């Protein structure tokens, strides 16, 4: 009898449950975009594709036609491809967004981590990134984890071993490359430290020499003057010898070498006073009201900077929340361009510089003493602003590295001359991909750390370059003075006052009513350009806020002020103002209960007054509903019964107080004005004037 064969274990591995979280099911989102002729369009596009529940979408994704709208080219919208059966999960990026690969993947992983609605299986944690349909097809051809697990172990062993060996070889090669790069970087840092140490020794020696030589020269000069005076005035007996205060002499002798050197370095290089800079720039800017400049921004547009006025602007920036880190003597720039990376290590007052010895955009950043912890908080990432200024008709770009704080932002700045090839290349790189590496140094020269900056300001930089190209550049300008003035009075960084700060927010109707007047101030094309070019508000944020707020206002039936009304028509929300008003009047009855009584009354008055101006027909029921809300706010409690049952032929019987409330009636204000004209005392002339202005 043969012994029983041992029971053979199954080579199958238990299959992991499919992902069922936020990015599992097919999902659409509404997006706005520009057509071929620049016209504003919108459409619903897929941001998640589940091919198990929607198999027809698989071929559209593989053909790269998933986001084709109205026969045009595919929209550049990333999406998640999910095949639960094959355990495939990928973030698919359009080729146009390939340079955003790491940022988009990080954003997806962060969203997955915050989603607590479902467990995250291994195939989702792997989250492959595929750029274009070709990479997606290649990824789908790969064997999934389930297929690999079901093969016999002996059939997989050789292949797994080869893959592991290949992986180790690549890893060792990568380590060798990184080791070489680290060695080169260490050598460069040591060289820079030696340069900085040599400069410090030279400054100390020079300071000691100047201090000693200065005192010796003073003694010789005093001796020479005494001899000359004795020769010239030896016959004058009234000559009185000047007494020397020993305390002043001690103070002179106590002057440190650094102070002597610092004072000497300023000789022949006077720094313009901030007030003088502002006064000098004012007339040039006043000649062209459309010129882009940080100094011409109206003070009422920045609630946090209300005290800014004229020549005291820079001093007010410091007082209102901008730290003065320029030191007692602002640096003087060479005529051709700002200092290179080598000069950064020899100029202790320089806040930031471009490292021109490295590929890409690399910033060298010097912190002030005690600020070593800034730029290190992952919950409060730094932002890089690109701000265009016009100084004496010459364009200057301010790079501002900013971290927002509880009370005020911390800012490091450098200026670029966009008319020089080197600085133009820096801006062109940022226009292609807005990313930079920042190498941070403490005030004493120690290396603090390195971090990467990634933002969505490519369109901002593109528009900055376009604005520079459109300017007439003067040839006889003192570029060094222009750059220095830009640093002396830079644009505000992180200042509040504009409405574009929270593009993803969804205000409730009462908040939206209060927000629309501020948004109206920034809705004109000129103000949008100022926000993008001077304040460096990301252009996508500006577009998103305007689209969403206008859409929300129309859905809620809220009155759009003049500039917003024009912008809504320009963006294609309606063919004309009459269509906008008609849409709002039909929608507002559903919103009345969601806003305050005063807000409801104001909105009804504005809508119906605009409707009369544009000859938009309004139903009687709508007028009655509007008057119901208006009279409760405009009329006195004692008059509510009379105001609720108005008769146009009996207005003369109403009191002056009740007639004044009727001035706010959508259709009877003209009759109320005629009735008040016969009254004498008690008529409020201001109410009469306002009502007269609302007549069609």
PDB file of N, CA and C in Angstrom, residues 18 89 182 197 358 369 486 552 565:
ATOM      1  N   UNK A  18     -12.233  44.868  -3.514  1.00  0.00           N
ATOM      2  CA  UNK A  18     -12.105  46.013  -4.416  1.00  0.00           C
ATOM      3  C   UNK A  18     -12.307  47.314  -3.648  1.00  0.00           C
ATOM      4  N   UNK A  89      -5.699  50.762 -10.958  1.00  0.00           N
ATOM      5  CA  UNK A  89      -6.062  52.089 -10.449  1.00  0.00           C
ATOM      6  C   UNK A  89      -4.961  53.055 -10.878  1.00  0.00           C
ATOM      7  N   UNK A 182      25.811  64.287  -4.267  1.00  0.00           N
ATOM      8  CA  UNK A 182      26.015  64.778  -2.908  1.00  0.00           C
ATOM      9  C   UNK A 182      27.449  65.210  -2.678  1.00  0.00           C
ATOM     10  N   UNK A 197      34.230  82.834   4.570  1.00  0.00           N
ATOM     11  CA  UNK A 197      35.178  83.055   5.665  1.00  0.00           C
ATOM     12  C   UNK A 197      36.267  84.029   5.247  1.00  0.00           C
ATOM     13  N   UNK A 358      22.851  76.314 -11.426  1.00  0.00           N
ATOM     14  CA  UNK A 358      22.101  75.068 -11.404  1.00  0.00           C
ATOM     15  C   UNK A 358      21.024  75.089 -12.473  1.00  0.00           C
ATOM     16  N   UNK A 369      17.608  86.609  11.721  1.00  0.00           N
ATOM     17  CA  UNK A 369      17.944  85.895  12.947  1.00  0.00           C
ATOM     18  C   UNK A 369      16.676  85.535  13.720  1.00  0.00           C
ATOM     19  N   UNK A 486      12.449  99.523  -6.715  1.00  0.00           N
ATOM     20  CA  UNK A 486      11.462  98.443  -6.633  1.00  0.00           C
ATOM     21  C   UNK A 486      11.581  97.688  -5.315  1.00  0.00           C
ATOM     22  N   UNK A 552     -23.475  81.060  -8.961  1.00  0.00           N
ATOM     23  CA  UNK A 552     -24.231  80.952  -7.706  1.00  0.00           C
ATOM     24  C   UNK A 552     -25.213  82.109  -7.551  1.00  0.00           C
ATOM     25  N   UNK A 565     -22.289  92.284 -13.905  1.00  0.00           N
ATOM     26  CA  UNK A 565     -23.261  92.030 -14.969  1.00  0.00           C
ATOM     27  C   UNK A 565     -22.561  91.982 -16.328  1.00  0.00           C
TER      28      UNK A 565
END
